[in-house]
PDB file of C-alpha atoms in Angstrom:
ATOM      1  CA  MET A 174       0.000   0.000   0.000  1.00 96.00           C
ATOM      2  CA  ARG A 175       1.122   3.549  -0.702  1.00 98.00           C
ATOM      3  CA  LEU A 176       0.392   6.975   0.729  1.00 98.00           C
ATOM      4  CA  GLY A 177      -0.431   9.694  -1.805  1.00 98.00           C
ATOM      5  CA  ILE A 178      -0.271  13.353  -0.808  1.00 98.00           C
ATOM      6  CA  ASP A 179      -1.576  16.283  -2.863  1.00 96.00           C
ATOM      7  CA  ILE A 180      -0.361  19.668  -1.683  1.00 93.00           C
ATOM      8  CA  GLY A 181      -3.147  21.531  -3.444  1.00 79.00           C
ATOM      9  CA  GLY A 182      -4.010  25.178  -3.753  1.00 71.00           C
ATOM     10  CA  THR A 183      -6.344  25.351  -0.743  1.00 75.00           C
ATOM     11  CA  ASN A 184      -5.698  22.254   1.381  1.00 86.00           C
ATOM     12  CA  LEU A 185      -3.574  19.162   1.883  1.00 94.00           C
ATOM     13  CA  SER A 186      -5.073  15.840   0.797  1.00 96.00           C
ATOM     14  CA  PHE A 187      -3.855  12.430   1.934  1.00 98.00           C
ATOM     15  CA  GLY A 188      -4.914   8.988   0.766  1.00 98.00           C
ATOM     16  CA  LEU A 189      -3.942   5.400   1.485  1.00 98.00           C
ATOM     17  CA  VAL A 190      -3.958   3.795  -1.960  1.00 97.00           C
ATOM     18  CA  ARG A 191      -4.165   0.095  -2.734  1.00 95.00           C
ATOM     19  CA  ASP A 192      -4.409  -1.193  -6.323  1.00 90.00           C
ATOM     20  CA  GLY A 193      -5.175   2.310  -7.605  1.00 89.00           C
ATOM     21  CA  GLN A 194      -8.058   2.860  -5.159  1.00 92.00           C
ATOM     22  CA  ILE A 195      -8.182   5.078  -2.078  1.00 96.00           C
ATOM     23  CA  VAL A 196      -9.045   3.026   0.999  1.00 96.00           C
ATOM     24  CA  ARG A 197      -8.759   5.892   3.481  1.00 97.00           C
ATOM     25  CA  ARG A 198      -8.706   9.638   2.940  1.00 96.00           C
ATOM     26  CA  ASP A 199      -7.875  12.682   5.050  1.00 96.00           C
ATOM     27  CA  THR A 200      -7.583  16.430   4.468  1.00 94.00           C
ATOM     28  CA  ALA A 201      -5.933  19.261   6.367  1.00 92.00           C
ATOM     29  CA  PRO A 202      -5.910  23.049   6.041  1.00 89.00           C
ATOM     30  CA  TRP A 203      -3.259  24.765   3.948  1.00 84.00           C
ATOM     31  CA  PHE A 204      -0.046  25.846   5.690  1.00 88.00           C
ATOM     32  CA  PRO A 205      -0.395  29.309   7.283  1.00 87.00           C
ATOM     33  CA  LYS A 206       1.767  31.650   5.199  1.00 85.00           C
ATOM     34  CA  GLU A 207       3.660  32.922   8.260  1.00 89.00           C
ATOM     35  CA  MET A 208       4.978  29.427   9.064  1.00 92.00           C
ATOM     36  CA  SER A 209       8.691  28.737   8.818  1.00 94.00           C
ATOM     37  CA  LEU A 210      10.011  25.879   6.693  1.00 94.00           C
ATOM     38  CA  GLU A 211      10.636  23.755   9.786  1.00 95.00           C
ATOM     39  CA  GLN A 212       7.096  24.352  11.060  1.00 95.00           C
ATOM     40  CA  THR A 213       5.539  23.331   7.728  1.00 94.00           C
ATOM     41  CA  ILE A 214       7.568  20.102   7.620  1.00 95.00           C
ATOM     42  CA  ASP A 215       6.575  19.342  11.215  1.00 95.00           C
ATOM     43  CA  LEU A 216       2.906  19.943  10.416  1.00 94.00           C
ATOM     44  CA  LEU A 217       3.069  17.833   7.253  1.00 96.00           C
ATOM     45  CA  SER A 218       4.748  15.040   9.213  1.00 97.00           C
ATOM     46  CA  GLU A 219       2.063  15.176  11.897  1.00 96.00           C
ATOM     47  CA  ARG A 220      -0.640  14.732   9.273  1.00 96.00           C
ATOM     48  CA  ILE A 221       1.256  11.829   7.726  1.00 97.00           C
ATOM     49  CA  GLU A 222       1.604  10.169  11.124  1.00 97.00           C
ATOM     50  CA  ALA A 223      -2.171  10.465  11.597  1.00 96.00           C
ATOM     51  CA  ILE A 224      -2.933   8.341   8.524  1.00 97.00           C
ATOM     52  CA  ILE A 225       0.091   6.165   7.762  1.00 97.00           C
ATOM     53  CA  THR A 226       0.036   2.463   8.666  1.00 97.00           C
ATOM     54  CA  PRO A 227       2.738  -0.230   8.822  1.00 96.00           C
ATOM     55  CA  GLU A 228       1.482  -1.507   5.445  1.00 97.00           C
ATOM     56  CA  VAL A 229       2.611   1.656   3.646  1.00 98.00           C
ATOM     57  CA  ASP A 230       5.866   1.016   1.805  1.00 97.00           C
ATOM     58  CA  ARG A 231       6.124   4.237  -0.222  1.00 98.00           C
ATOM     59  CA  ILE A 232       5.021   7.882  -0.090  1.00 98.00           C
ATOM     60  CA  GLY A 233       4.325  10.036  -3.155  1.00 98.00           C
ATOM     61  CA  VAL A 234       3.894  13.806  -2.944  1.00 98.00           C
ATOM     62  CA  GLY A 235       2.531  16.195  -5.580  1.00 96.00           C
ATOM     63  CA  VAL A 236       3.506  19.857  -5.204  1.00 95.00           C
ATOM     64  CA  PRO A 237       2.649  22.981  -7.245  1.00 90.00           C
ATOM     65  CA  SER A 238       6.237  23.827  -8.084  1.00 90.00           C
ATOM     66  CA  VAL A 239       9.316  22.992 -10.092  1.00 88.00           C
ATOM     67  CA  VAL A 240      10.789  19.732  -8.813  1.00 94.00           C
ATOM     68  CA  ASP A 241      14.162  18.048  -9.043  1.00 96.00           C
ATOM     69  CA  VAL A 242      12.562  14.628  -9.419  1.00 95.00           C
ATOM     70  CA  GLU A 243      15.744  12.613  -8.893  1.00 95.00           C
ATOM     71  CA  ARG A 244      16.674  14.312  -5.615  1.00 96.00           C
ATOM     72  CA  GLY A 245      13.140  15.186  -4.532  1.00 96.00           C
ATOM     73  CA  ILE A 246      13.883  18.897  -4.094  1.00 97.00           C
ATOM     74  CA  VAL A 247      11.059  21.385  -4.614  1.00 95.00           C
ATOM     75  CA  TYR A 248      11.649  25.001  -5.607  1.00 94.00           C
ATOM     76  CA  ASP A 249       9.494  28.119  -5.131  1.00 91.00           C
ATOM     77  CA  THR A 250       6.292  26.307  -4.271  1.00 88.00           C
ATOM     78  CA  ALA A 251       3.172  28.325  -5.066  1.00 79.00           C
ATOM     79  CA  ASN A 252       1.562  29.920  -1.988  1.00 83.00           C
ATOM     80  CA  ILE A 253       4.128  28.545   0.503  1.00 89.00           C
ATOM     81  CA  PRO A 254       6.608  31.414   0.979  1.00 90.00           C
ATOM     82  CA  SER A 255       9.094  29.352   3.012  1.00 93.00           C
ATOM     83  CA  TRP A 256       9.377  26.625   0.353  1.00 93.00           C
ATOM     84  CA  THR A 257      12.012  28.211  -1.868  1.00 94.00           C
ATOM     85  CA  GLU A 258      14.310  25.164  -1.907  1.00 96.00           C
ATOM     86  CA  VAL A 259      13.183  22.149   0.114  1.00 96.00           C
ATOM     87  CA  PRO A 260      14.811  18.689   0.084  1.00 97.00           C
ATOM     88  CA  LEU A 261      11.403  17.159   0.751  1.00 97.00           C
ATOM     89  CA  LYS A 262      12.317  13.609  -0.249  1.00 98.00           C
ATOM     90  CA  GLU A 263      15.324  13.546   2.086  1.00 97.00           C
ATOM     91  CA  GLN A 264      13.427  15.058   5.015  1.00 97.00           C
ATOM     92  CA  LEU A 265      10.443  12.706   4.788  1.00 98.00           C
ATOM     93  CA  GLU A 266      12.584   9.615   4.201  1.00 98.00           C
ATOM     94  CA  ARG A 267      14.590  10.487   7.314  1.00 97.00           C
ATOM     95  CA  ARG A 268      11.404  10.806   9.374  1.00 96.00           C
ATOM     96  CA  PHE A 269       9.494   7.774   8.074  1.00 97.00           C
ATOM     97  CA  GLY A 270      12.167   5.372   6.865  1.00 97.00           C
ATOM     98  CA  ILE A 271      10.488   4.456   3.571  1.00 98.00           C
ATOM     99  CA  PRO A 272      11.042   5.646  -0.028  1.00 98.00           C
ATOM    100  CA  VAL A 273       9.519   9.000  -0.953  1.00 98.00           C
ATOM    101  CA  ALA A 274       8.885  10.329  -4.468  1.00 98.00           C
ATOM    102  CA  VAL A 275       8.114  13.977  -5.240  1.00 98.00           C
ATOM    103  CA  ASN A 276       6.761  15.448  -8.461  1.00 97.00           C
ATOM    104  CA  ASN A 277       4.836  18.374  -9.891  1.00 94.00           C
ATOM    105  CA  ASP A 278       1.112  18.372  -9.125  1.00 94.00           C
ATOM    106  CA  ALA A 279       0.045  18.356 -12.799  1.00 95.00           C
ATOM    107  CA  ASN A 280       2.198  15.279 -13.397  1.00 97.00           C
ATOM    108  CA  CYS A 281       0.559  13.567 -10.436  1.00 97.00           C
ATOM    109  CA  TYR A 282      -2.866  14.487 -11.801  1.00 97.00           C
ATOM    110  CA  ALA A 283      -1.889  12.931 -15.122  1.00 98.00           C
ATOM    111  CA  MET A 284      -0.907   9.681 -13.425  1.00 97.00           C
ATOM    112  CA  GLY A 285      -4.209   9.702 -11.544  1.00 97.00           C
ATOM    113  CA  VAL A 286      -6.095  10.070 -14.805  1.00 97.00           C
ATOM    114  CA  TYR A 287      -4.068   7.240 -16.339  1.00 97.00           C
ATOM    115  CA  ALA A 288      -4.999   5.004 -13.400  1.00 95.00           C
ATOM    116  CA  ASN A 289      -8.664   5.787 -14.032  1.00 93.00           C
ATOM    117  CA  TYR A 290      -8.621   3.900 -17.357  1.00 94.00           C
ATOM    118  CA  ALA A 291      -9.422   0.212 -17.410  1.00 91.00           C
ATOM    119  CA  ALA A 292      -6.424  -2.073 -17.923  1.00 91.00           C
ATOM    120  CA  SER A 293      -7.650  -2.965 -21.416  1.00 92.00           C
ATOM    121  CA  ALA A 294      -8.021   0.680 -22.468  1.00 95.00           C
ATOM    122  CA  LYS A 295      -4.862   2.407 -21.226  1.00 96.00           C
ATOM    123  CA  PRO A 296      -3.811   5.295 -23.518  1.00 97.00           C
ATOM    124  CA  GLU A 297      -0.576   4.941 -25.436  1.00 96.00           C
ATOM    125  CA  MET A 298       0.174   8.678 -25.237  1.00 98.00           C
ATOM    126  CA  LEU A 299      -1.889  10.655 -22.734  1.00 98.00           C
ATOM    127  CA  VAL A 300      -1.783  14.437 -22.333  1.00 98.00           C
ATOM    128  CA  VAL A 301      -3.621  15.817 -19.314  1.00 98.00           C
ATOM    129  CA  VAL A 302      -4.349  19.552 -19.183  1.00 98.00           C
ATOM    130  CA  THR A 303      -5.275  20.993 -15.798  1.00 96.00           C
ATOM    131  CA  LEU A 304      -7.305  24.184 -15.929  1.00 96.00           C
ATOM    132  CA  GLY A 305      -7.485  26.222 -12.741  1.00 92.00           C
ATOM    133  CA  THR A 306      -5.776  29.387 -11.579  1.00 90.00           C
ATOM    134  CA  GLY A 307      -3.250  28.549 -14.267  1.00 92.00           C
ATOM    135  CA  VAL A 308      -2.652  25.850 -16.875  1.00 96.00           C
ATOM    136  CA  GLY A 309      -0.718  22.703 -16.041  1.00 94.00           C
ATOM    137  CA  MET A 310       0.108  19.715 -18.203  1.00 97.00           C
ATOM    138  CA  GLY A 311       1.251  16.160 -17.602  1.00 97.00           C
ATOM    139  CA  ILE A 312       2.324  13.641 -20.247  1.00 98.00           C
ATOM    140  CA  VAL A 313       2.165   9.866 -19.763  1.00 98.00           C
ATOM    141  CA  HIS A 314       3.640   7.556 -22.412  1.00 97.00           C
ATOM    142  CA  LYS A 315       2.802   3.871 -22.001  1.00 96.00           C
ATOM    143  CA  GLY A 316       2.364   4.296 -18.276  1.00 95.00           C
ATOM    144  CA  GLU A 317       5.519   6.349 -17.698  1.00 96.00           C
ATOM    145  CA  LEU A 318       5.614  10.055 -16.936  1.00 96.00           C
ATOM    146  CA  ILE A 319       7.542  12.269 -19.331  1.00 96.00           C
ATOM    147  CA  CYS A 320       9.004  14.935 -17.033  1.00 93.00           C
ATOM    148  CA  GLY A 321      11.889  16.283 -19.098  1.00 92.00           C
ATOM    149  CA  ALA A 322      15.369  17.042 -17.782  1.00 88.00           C
ATOM    150  CA  ASN A 323      14.088  19.654 -15.302  1.00 86.00           C
ATOM    151  CA  CYS A 324      10.487  18.526 -14.705  1.00 89.00           C
ATOM    152  CA  GLY A 325       9.399  21.178 -17.205  1.00 89.00           C
ATOM    153  CA  ALA A 326       7.898  19.053 -19.983  1.00 93.00           C
ATOM    154  CA  GLY A 327       4.419  20.244 -20.927  1.00 94.00           C
ATOM    155  CA  GLU A 328       4.628  23.825 -19.698  1.00 93.00           C
ATOM    156  CA  LEU A 329       2.810  25.006 -22.802  1.00 96.00           C
ATOM    157  CA  GLY A 330       0.755  27.518 -20.835  1.00 95.00           C
ATOM    158  CA  ALA A 331       3.855  29.708 -20.620  1.00 95.00           C
ATOM    159  CA  LEU A 332       4.104  30.107 -24.404  1.00 97.00           C
ATOM    160  CA  ASN A 333       3.524  33.579 -25.862  1.00 97.00           C
ATOM    161  CA  TYR A 334      -0.034  34.043 -27.069  1.00 98.00           C
ATOM    162  CA  ARG A 335      -1.572  37.275 -28.322  1.00 96.00           C
ATOM    163  CA  ASN A 336      -0.484  39.948 -25.844  1.00 95.00           C
ATOM    164  CA  ALA A 337       0.339  37.571 -22.983  1.00 97.00           C
ATOM    165  CA  THR A 338       0.602  33.767 -22.593  1.00 98.00           C
ATOM    166  CA  LEU A 339      -1.672  30.835 -23.323  1.00 98.00           C
ATOM    167  CA  GLU A 340      -2.255  30.492 -19.580  1.00 96.00           C
ATOM    168  CA  ALA A 341      -3.765  33.978 -19.463  1.00 98.00           C
ATOM    169  CA  TYR A 342      -6.343  32.945 -22.070  1.00 98.00           C
ATOM    170  CA  CYS A 343      -7.040  29.354 -21.004  1.00 98.00           C
ATOM    171  CA  SER A 344      -7.457  29.460 -17.210  1.00 97.00           C
ATOM    172  CA  LYS A 345      -9.406  31.382 -14.578  1.00 97.00           C
ATOM    173  CA  GLN A 346      -7.248  34.343 -15.555  1.00 97.00           C
ATOM    174  CA  PHE A 347      -9.273  34.556 -18.762  1.00 98.00           C
ATOM    175  CA  PHE A 348     -12.438  35.247 -16.757  1.00 98.00           C
ATOM    176  CA  THR A 349     -10.746  37.528 -14.228  1.00 97.00           C
ATOM    177  CA  ALA A 350      -9.406  39.739 -17.013  1.00 97.00           C
ATOM    178  CA  LYS A 351     -13.002  40.271 -18.138  1.00 98.00           C
ATOM    179  CA  GLY A 352     -14.154  41.073 -14.607  1.00 98.00           C
ATOM    180  CA  LEU A 353     -16.021  37.770 -14.404  1.00 98.00           C
ATOM    181  CA  ASP A 354     -16.238  34.851 -12.010  1.00 97.00           C
ATOM    182  CA  SER A 355     -15.773  31.541 -13.809  1.00 97.00           C
ATOM    183  CA  LYS A 356     -18.324  29.657 -11.681  1.00 97.00           C
ATOM    184  CA  ALA A 357     -21.007  32.318 -12.027  1.00 98.00           C
ATOM    185  CA  THR A 358     -20.402  32.563 -15.767  1.00 98.00           C
ATOM    186  CA  ALA A 359     -20.697  28.788 -16.107  1.00 98.00           C
ATOM    187  CA  GLN A 360     -23.971  28.734 -14.205  1.00 98.00           C
ATOM    188  CA  ALA A 361     -25.350  31.519 -16.395  1.00 98.00           C
ATOM    189  CA  ALA A 362     -24.347  29.605 -19.536  1.00 98.00           C
ATOM    190  CA  ARG A 363     -26.083  26.468 -18.273  1.00 98.00           C
ATOM    191  CA  ASN A 364     -29.195  28.561 -17.675  1.00 98.00           C
ATOM    192  CA  GLY A 365     -29.218  29.625 -21.314  1.00 98.00           C
ATOM    193  CA  ASP A 366     -27.466  33.000 -21.101  1.00 98.00           C
ATOM    194  CA  LYS A 367     -26.106  33.521 -24.627  1.00 98.00           C
ATOM    195  CA  GLN A 368     -23.474  36.059 -23.581  1.00 98.00           C
ATOM    196  CA  ALA A 369     -22.121  33.660 -20.973  1.00 98.00           C
ATOM    197  CA  GLN A 370     -22.027  30.847 -23.519  1.00 98.00           C
ATOM    198  CA  ALA A 371     -20.186  33.152 -25.914  1.00 98.00           C
ATOM    199  CA  ILE A 372     -17.492  33.588 -23.248  1.00 98.00           C
ATOM    200  CA  PHE A 373     -17.058  29.819 -23.076  1.00 98.00           C
ATOM    201  CA  ASP A 374     -17.011  29.613 -26.869  1.00 98.00           C
ATOM    202  CA  GLU A 375     -14.126  32.073 -26.822  1.00 98.00           C
ATOM    203  CA  LEU A 376     -12.370  30.047 -24.116  1.00 98.00           C
ATOM    204  CA  GLY A 377     -12.847  26.910 -26.219  1.00 98.00           C
ATOM    205  CA  ALA A 378     -11.233  28.532 -29.254  1.00 98.00           C
ATOM    206  CA  ASN A 379      -8.252  29.509 -27.116  1.00 98.00           C
ATOM    207  CA  LEU A 380      -7.991  25.960 -25.826  1.00 98.00           C
ATOM    208  CA  GLY A 381      -8.178  24.715 -29.399  1.00 98.00           C
ATOM    209  CA  ASP A 382      -5.013  26.708 -30.088  1.00 98.00           C
ATOM    210  CA  LEU A 383      -3.375  25.140 -27.021  1.00 98.00           C
ATOM    211  CA  LEU A 384      -4.348  21.652 -28.204  1.00 98.00           C
ATOM    212  CA  CYS A 385      -2.930  22.292 -31.674  1.00 98.00           C
ATOM    213  CA  ILE A 386       0.445  22.905 -30.046  1.00 98.00           C
ATOM    214  CA  ALA A 387       0.054  19.804 -27.866  1.00 98.00           C
ATOM    215  CA  MET A 388      -0.711  17.748 -30.974  1.00 98.00           C
ATOM    216  CA  TYR A 389       2.427  18.962 -32.734  1.00 97.00           C
ATOM    217  CA  ALA A 390       4.569  18.467 -29.632  1.00 97.00           C
ATOM    218  CA  TYR A 391       3.359  15.107 -28.324  1.00 97.00           C
ATOM    219  CA  ASP A 392       1.065  13.454 -30.909  1.00 97.00           C
ATOM    220  CA  PRO A 393      -1.239  12.136 -28.151  1.00 98.00           C
ATOM    221  CA  SER A 394      -3.789   9.384 -28.516  1.00 97.00           C
ATOM    222  CA  HIS A 395      -5.833  10.888 -25.650  1.00 98.00           C
ATOM    223  CA  ILE A 396      -6.221  14.402 -24.235  1.00 98.00           C
ATOM    224  CA  VAL A 397      -8.003  14.810 -20.916  1.00 98.00           C
ATOM    225  CA  PHE A 398      -8.939  17.995 -19.065  1.00 98.00           C
ATOM    226  CA  GLY A 399      -8.819  18.253 -15.291  1.00 97.00           C
ATOM    227  CA  GLY A 400      -9.004  21.010 -12.704  1.00 94.00           C
ATOM    228  CA  GLY A 401     -11.824  23.325 -11.708  1.00 93.00           C
ATOM    229  CA  ILE A 402     -12.681  24.691 -15.148  1.00 97.00           C
ATOM    230  CA  ALA A 403     -12.860  21.166 -16.573  1.00 97.00           C
ATOM    231  CA  HIS A 404     -16.192  20.793 -14.760  1.00 97.00           C
ATOM    232  CA  ASN A 405     -17.481  23.034 -17.570  1.00 98.00           C
ATOM    233  CA  PHE A 406     -16.146  20.808 -20.359  1.00 98.00           C
ATOM    234  CA  PRO A 407     -19.530  20.602 -22.164  1.00 98.00           C
ATOM    235  CA  LEU A 408     -19.628  24.406 -22.381  1.00 98.00           C
ATOM    236  CA  PHE A 409     -16.345  24.798 -24.271  1.00 98.00           C
ATOM    237  CA  ARG A 410     -15.951  21.462 -26.029  1.00 98.00           C
ATOM    238  CA  ALA A 411     -17.667  22.307 -29.330  1.00 98.00           C
ATOM    239  CA  SER A 412     -15.752  25.523 -30.052  1.00 98.00           C
ATOM    240  CA  MET A 413     -12.481  23.931 -28.939  1.00 98.00           C
ATOM    241  CA  GLU A 414     -12.888  20.944 -31.252  1.00 98.00           C
ATOM    242  CA  ALA A 415     -13.995  23.210 -34.106  1.00 98.00           C
ATOM    243  CA  ARG A 416     -10.801  25.270 -33.768  1.00 98.00           C
ATOM    244  CA  LEU A 417      -8.705  22.103 -33.607  1.00 98.00           C
ATOM    245  CA  ARG A 418     -10.321  20.679 -36.754  1.00 97.00           C
ATOM    246  CA  SER A 419      -9.884  23.933 -38.669  1.00 97.00           C
ATOM    247  CA  ASP A 420      -6.254  24.615 -37.677  1.00 97.00           C
ATOM    248  CA  PHE A 421      -4.579  21.229 -37.243  1.00 98.00           C
ATOM    249  CA  PRO A 422      -3.746  19.839 -40.703  1.00 97.00           C
ATOM    250  CA  TYR A 423      -3.308  16.123 -39.955  1.00 96.00           C
ATOM    251  CA  HIS A 424      -6.907  14.981 -39.920  1.00 92.00           C
ATOM    252  CA  LYS A 425      -6.113  11.282 -39.583  1.00 94.00           C
ATOM    253  CA  SER A 426      -4.473  12.023 -36.254  1.00 95.00           C
ATOM    254  CA  LEU A 427      -7.635  13.829 -35.131  1.00 96.00           C
ATOM    255  CA  GLU A 428      -9.781  10.870 -36.156  1.00 95.00           C
ATOM    256  CA  ARG A 429      -7.917   8.695 -33.684  1.00 94.00           C
ATOM    257  CA  LEU A 430      -7.702  11.336 -30.950  1.00 97.00           C
ATOM    258  CA  GLN A 431      -9.976  10.961 -27.917  1.00 97.00           C
ATOM    259  CA  ILE A 432     -10.731  14.104 -25.894  1.00 98.00           C
ATOM    260  CA  ASP A 433     -12.503  14.008 -22.537  1.00 97.00           C
ATOM    261  CA  SER A 434     -12.542  15.417 -19.012  1.00 97.00           C
ATOM    262  CA  CYS A 435     -11.773  13.717 -15.713  1.00 96.00           C
ATOM    263  CA  VAL A 436     -12.360  15.565 -12.461  1.00 94.00           C
ATOM    264  CA  GLY A 437     -12.386  14.585  -8.820  1.00 91.00           C
ATOM    265  CA  ASP A 438     -10.508  15.198  -5.582  1.00 88.00           C
ATOM    266  CA  ASP A 439      -9.136  11.652  -5.495  1.00 93.00           C
ATOM    267  CA  ILE A 440      -7.331  11.863  -8.848  1.00 96.00           C
ATOM    268  CA  PRO A 441      -4.209  13.810  -7.762  1.00 96.00           C
ATOM    269  CA  VAL A 442      -3.905  11.739  -4.580  1.00 97.00           C
ATOM    270  CA  VAL A 443      -4.007   8.448  -6.483  1.00 97.00           C
ATOM    271  CA  GLY A 444      -1.558   9.890  -9.010  1.00 97.00           C
ATOM    272  CA  ALA A 445       0.861  10.961  -6.281  1.00 98.00           C
ATOM    273  CA  ALA A 446       0.813   7.425  -4.897  1.00 97.00           C
ATOM    274  CA  MET A 447       1.776   6.097  -8.335  1.00 96.00           C
ATOM    275  CA  ILE A 448       4.832   8.264  -9.014  1.00 93.00           C
TER     276      ILE A 448
END
């Protein structure tokens, strides 16, 4: 059995995972921003001690930051000011005496999505796009994460796009720039508001541009959306696919491509356990 930990944007999620399924789950509040590095590690360790059992033989941790995957060092973790350079793998292995793996949270989400497929239907090349405050991406090839030399593979949201980056046009930032709340806009669109639906049509076209780049870069067999905005997949799917069909020239590749969404709090925890 493994312990998966997702250091998310608003809380900490823990799960005991056996055969790709969570058998026990726990959550804790986010680290107070005034905490020192030592205090955050102590608090994280306390929460691990509250759920870990003698059966656990490995810990996996997903963090919203750049990660040295080999050494398990995290750098400049989002929303944790004291986590500028943390040898998290070393510190947790010293405390718990079992192997620890650390990776970027989008990569962990991708592994969680991969685990969600039946054994007979595993994707050959899976690209998972997480849509939230920003845009994350994880790539899984035949069950193995593609992280790159510096855990930076898939950071397509940082590419220049129009007057900013793709992330600015494909995440919650897209709504904020218009003075809108993404959840309220989604609810209005579901209620038949044409202006709200037009906003999601525009978002879908932007995402179609992002997917064109992903197709050129990775030639995926499957693309899956996760994260908060992915709950609105039906609202942006049509315009996104229309842009992809019009702009991506290799139509045979699109015929084989499967695009879907996969959301749920358990996904990043299961994925962290698998890394």
